[in-house]
PDB file of C-alpha atoms in Angstrom:
ATOM      1  CA  UNK I   1     -92.434  74.299 -19.156  1.00  0.00           C
ATOM      2  CA  UNK I   2     -89.878  71.755 -18.053  1.00  0.00           C
ATOM      3  CA  UNK I   3     -86.212  71.556 -19.073  1.00  0.00           C
ATOM      4  CA  UNK I   4     -86.835  68.891 -21.736  1.00  0.00           C
ATOM      5  CA  UNK I   5     -89.452  71.131 -23.392  1.00  0.00           C
ATOM      6  CA  UNK I   6     -87.208  74.182 -23.099  1.00  0.00           C
ATOM      7  CA  UNK I   7     -84.482  72.167 -24.807  1.00  0.00           C
ATOM      8  CA  UNK I   8     -86.818  71.585 -27.775  1.00  0.00           C
ATOM      9  CA  UNK I   9     -87.683  75.282 -27.891  1.00  0.00           C
ATOM     10  CA  UNK I  10     -84.025  76.324 -27.756  1.00  0.00           C
ATOM     11  CA  UNK I  11     -83.044  73.900 -30.517  1.00  0.00           C
ATOM     12  CA  UNK I  12     -85.711  75.451 -32.736  1.00  0.00           C
ATOM     13  CA  UNK I  13     -84.609  78.969 -31.793  1.00  0.00           C
ATOM     14  CA  UNK I  14     -80.983  78.045 -32.530  1.00  0.00           C
ATOM     15  CA  UNK I  15     -81.998  76.829 -35.985  1.00  0.00           C
ATOM     16  CA  UNK I  16     -83.657  80.168 -36.748  1.00  0.00           C
ATOM     17  CA  UNK I  17     -81.103  82.601 -35.293  1.00  0.00           C
ATOM     18  CA  UNK I  18     -78.431  83.982 -37.604  1.00  0.00           C
ATOM     19  CA  UNK I  19     -75.738  83.099 -35.085  1.00  0.00           C
ATOM     20  CA  UNK I  20     -76.583  80.126 -32.854  1.00  0.00           C
ATOM     21  CA  UNK I  21     -76.085  80.904 -29.160  1.00  0.00           C
ATOM     22  CA  UNK I  22     -75.807  77.418 -27.703  1.00  0.00           C
ATOM     23  CA  UNK I  23     -73.007  75.578 -29.460  1.00  0.00           C
ATOM     24  CA  UNK I  24     -72.264  72.741 -27.049  1.00  0.00           C
ATOM     25  CA  UNK I  25     -74.598  70.214 -25.417  1.00  0.00           C
ATOM     26  CA  UNK I  26     -73.554  71.616 -22.027  1.00  0.00           C
ATOM     27  CA  UNK I  27     -74.474  75.183 -23.031  1.00  0.00           C
ATOM     28  CA  UNK I  28     -77.812  74.001 -24.354  1.00  0.00           C
ATOM     29  CA  UNK I  29     -78.586  71.944 -21.230  1.00  0.00           C
ATOM     30  CA  UNK I  30     -77.739  74.857 -18.935  1.00  0.00           C
ATOM     31  CA  UNK I  31     -79.807  77.317 -20.980  1.00  0.00           C
ATOM     32  CA  UNK I  32     -82.739  74.877 -21.097  1.00  0.00           C
ATOM     33  CA  UNK I  33     -82.791  74.652 -17.300  1.00  0.00           C
ATOM     34  CA  UNK I  34     -82.670  78.441 -16.978  1.00  0.00           C
ATOM     35  CA  UNK I  35     -85.379  79.054 -19.580  1.00  0.00           C
ATOM     36  CA  UNK I  36     -87.608  76.373 -18.030  1.00  0.00           C
ATOM     37  CA  UNK I  37     -87.277  78.072 -14.655  1.00  0.00           C
ATOM     38  CA  UNK I  38     -88.385  81.408 -16.124  1.00  0.00           C
ATOM     39  CA  UNK I  39     -91.141  79.882 -18.275  1.00  0.00           C
ATOM     40  CA  UNK I  40     -92.813  77.602 -15.725  1.00  0.00           C
ATOM     41  CA  UNK I  41     -96.285  78.969 -16.574  1.00  0.00           C
ATOM     42  CA  UNK I  42     -95.818  78.677 -20.344  1.00  0.00           C
ATOM     43  CA  UNK I  43     -96.625  75.539 -22.321  1.00  0.00           C
ATOM     44  CA  UNK I  44     -94.317  74.330 -25.060  1.00  0.00           C
ATOM     45  CA  UNK I  45     -97.116  74.731 -27.604  1.00  0.00           C
ATOM     46  CA  UNK I  46     -97.664  78.384 -26.625  1.00  0.00           C
ATOM     47  CA  UNK I  47     -93.915  79.047 -26.693  1.00  0.00           C
ATOM     48  CA  UNK I  48     -93.618  77.533 -30.175  1.00  0.00           C
ATOM     49  CA  UNK I  49     -96.460  79.741 -31.416  1.00  0.00           C
ATOM     50  CA  UNK I  50     -94.715  82.778 -29.909  1.00  0.00           C
ATOM     51  CA  UNK I  51     -91.449  81.706 -31.554  1.00  0.00           C
ATOM     52  CA  UNK I  52     -93.018  81.322 -34.993  1.00  0.00           C
ATOM     53  CA  UNK I  53     -94.736  84.707 -34.716  1.00  0.00           C
ATOM     54  CA  UNK I  54     -91.506  86.335 -33.530  1.00  0.00           C
ATOM     55  CA  UNK I  55     -89.423  85.054 -36.439  1.00  0.00           C
ATOM     56  CA  UNK I  56     -92.195  85.812 -38.930  1.00  0.00           C
ATOM     57  CA  UNK I  57     -91.756  89.510 -38.182  1.00  0.00           C
ATOM     58  CA  UNK I  58     -88.252  89.876 -36.748  1.00  0.00           C
ATOM     59  CA  UNK I  59     -84.697  88.831 -37.438  1.00  0.00           C
ATOM     60  CA  UNK I  60     -83.665  89.661 -33.862  1.00  0.00           C
ATOM     61  CA  UNK I  61     -82.683  86.947 -31.415  1.00  0.00           C
ATOM     62  CA  UNK I  62     -85.570  85.634 -29.370  1.00  0.00           C
ATOM     63  CA  UNK I  63     -85.476  86.153 -25.616  1.00  0.00           C
ATOM     64  CA  UNK I  64     -87.451  84.837 -22.673  1.00  0.00           C
ATOM     65  CA  UNK I  65     -89.303  88.159 -22.633  1.00  0.00           C
ATOM     66  CA  UNK I  66     -90.321  87.614 -26.271  1.00  0.00           C
ATOM     67  CA  UNK I  67     -91.748  84.200 -25.407  1.00  0.00           C
ATOM     68  CA  UNK I  68     -93.702  85.581 -22.462  1.00  0.00           C
ATOM     69  CA  UNK I  69     -95.018  88.528 -24.481  1.00  0.00           C
ATOM     70  CA  UNK I  70     -96.168  86.196 -27.251  1.00  0.00           C
ATOM     71  CA  UNK I  71     -98.079  83.811 -24.990  1.00  0.00           C
ATOM     72  CA  UNK I  72    -101.732  84.422 -24.120  1.00  0.00           C
ATOM     73  CA  UNK I  73    -101.257  83.120 -20.572  1.00  0.00           C
ATOM     74  CA  UNK I  74     -99.153  86.177 -19.738  1.00  0.00           C
ATOM     75  CA  UNK I  75    -100.852  88.721 -22.001  1.00  0.00           C
ATOM     76  CA  UNK I  76    -102.654  91.228 -19.771  1.00  0.00           C
ATOM     77  CA  UNK I  77    -105.445  91.879 -22.282  1.00  0.00           C
ATOM     78  CA  UNK I  78    -106.167  88.155 -22.454  1.00  0.00           C
ATOM     79  CA  UNK I  79    -106.173  87.901 -18.647  1.00  0.00           C
ATOM     80  CA  UNK I  80    -108.525  90.877 -18.457  1.00  0.00           C
ATOM     81  CA  UNK I  81    -110.943  89.273 -20.883  1.00  0.00           C
ATOM     82  CA  UNK I  82    -110.967  86.051 -18.870  1.00  0.00           C
ATOM     83  CA  UNK I  83    -111.627  87.996 -15.668  1.00  0.00           C
ATOM     84  CA  UNK I  84    -114.474  89.906 -17.288  1.00  0.00           C
ATOM     85  CA  UNK I  85    -116.004  86.687 -18.600  1.00  0.00           C
ATOM     86  CA  UNK I  86    -115.793  85.056 -15.168  1.00  0.00           C
ATOM     87  CA  UNK I  87    -117.374  88.061 -13.496  1.00  0.00           C
ATOM     88  CA  UNK I  88    -120.189  88.106 -16.033  1.00  0.00           C
ATOM     89  CA  UNK I  89    -120.781  84.397 -15.569  1.00  0.00           C
ATOM     90  CA  UNK I  90    -120.702  84.562 -11.768  1.00  0.00           C
ATOM     91  CA  UNK I  91    -122.993  87.562 -11.416  1.00  0.00           C
ATOM     92  CA  UNK I  92    -126.190  86.486  -9.741  1.00  0.00           C
ATOM     93  CA  UNK I  93    -129.361  88.473 -10.091  1.00  0.00           C
ATOM     94  CA  UNK I  94    -131.501  88.894  -7.017  1.00  0.00           C
ATOM     95  CA  UNK I  95    -135.038  87.549  -7.082  1.00  0.00           C
ATOM     96  CA  UNK I  96    -137.860  90.117  -7.204  1.00  0.00           C
ATOM     97  CA  UNK I  97    -138.608  91.486  -3.746  1.00  0.00           C
ATOM     98  CA  UNK I  98    -135.099  91.842  -2.410  1.00  0.00           C
ATOM     99  CA  UNK I  99    -132.303  89.677  -1.236  1.00  0.00           C
ATOM    100  CA  UNK I 100    -134.220  87.525   1.268  1.00  0.00           C
ATOM    101  CA  UNK I 101    -133.943  83.857   0.571  1.00  0.00           C
ATOM    102  CA  UNK I 102    -136.899  81.744   1.643  1.00  0.00           C
TER     103      UNK I 102
END
């Protein structure tokens, strides 16, 4: 995520929070840079999905940790499934008669 995308995310979060956190353009710009730095591996689309899911079940303020927890790129069970799929795909069976290659 880059600062411009984080700015979009924070504007949407501000609209959903009971008490907006970033009340000046300077506050918002600073927060966007900080959030972008912490969310470099998260896409805006994934962050928006995490935001919608968060506010669908919670009235608490959203944090960077909430975004990360709600994104599949950082979810350990998702990463484990990808690793298992790669291992299954990359497993080579040996030809009958051993491992000698002609």
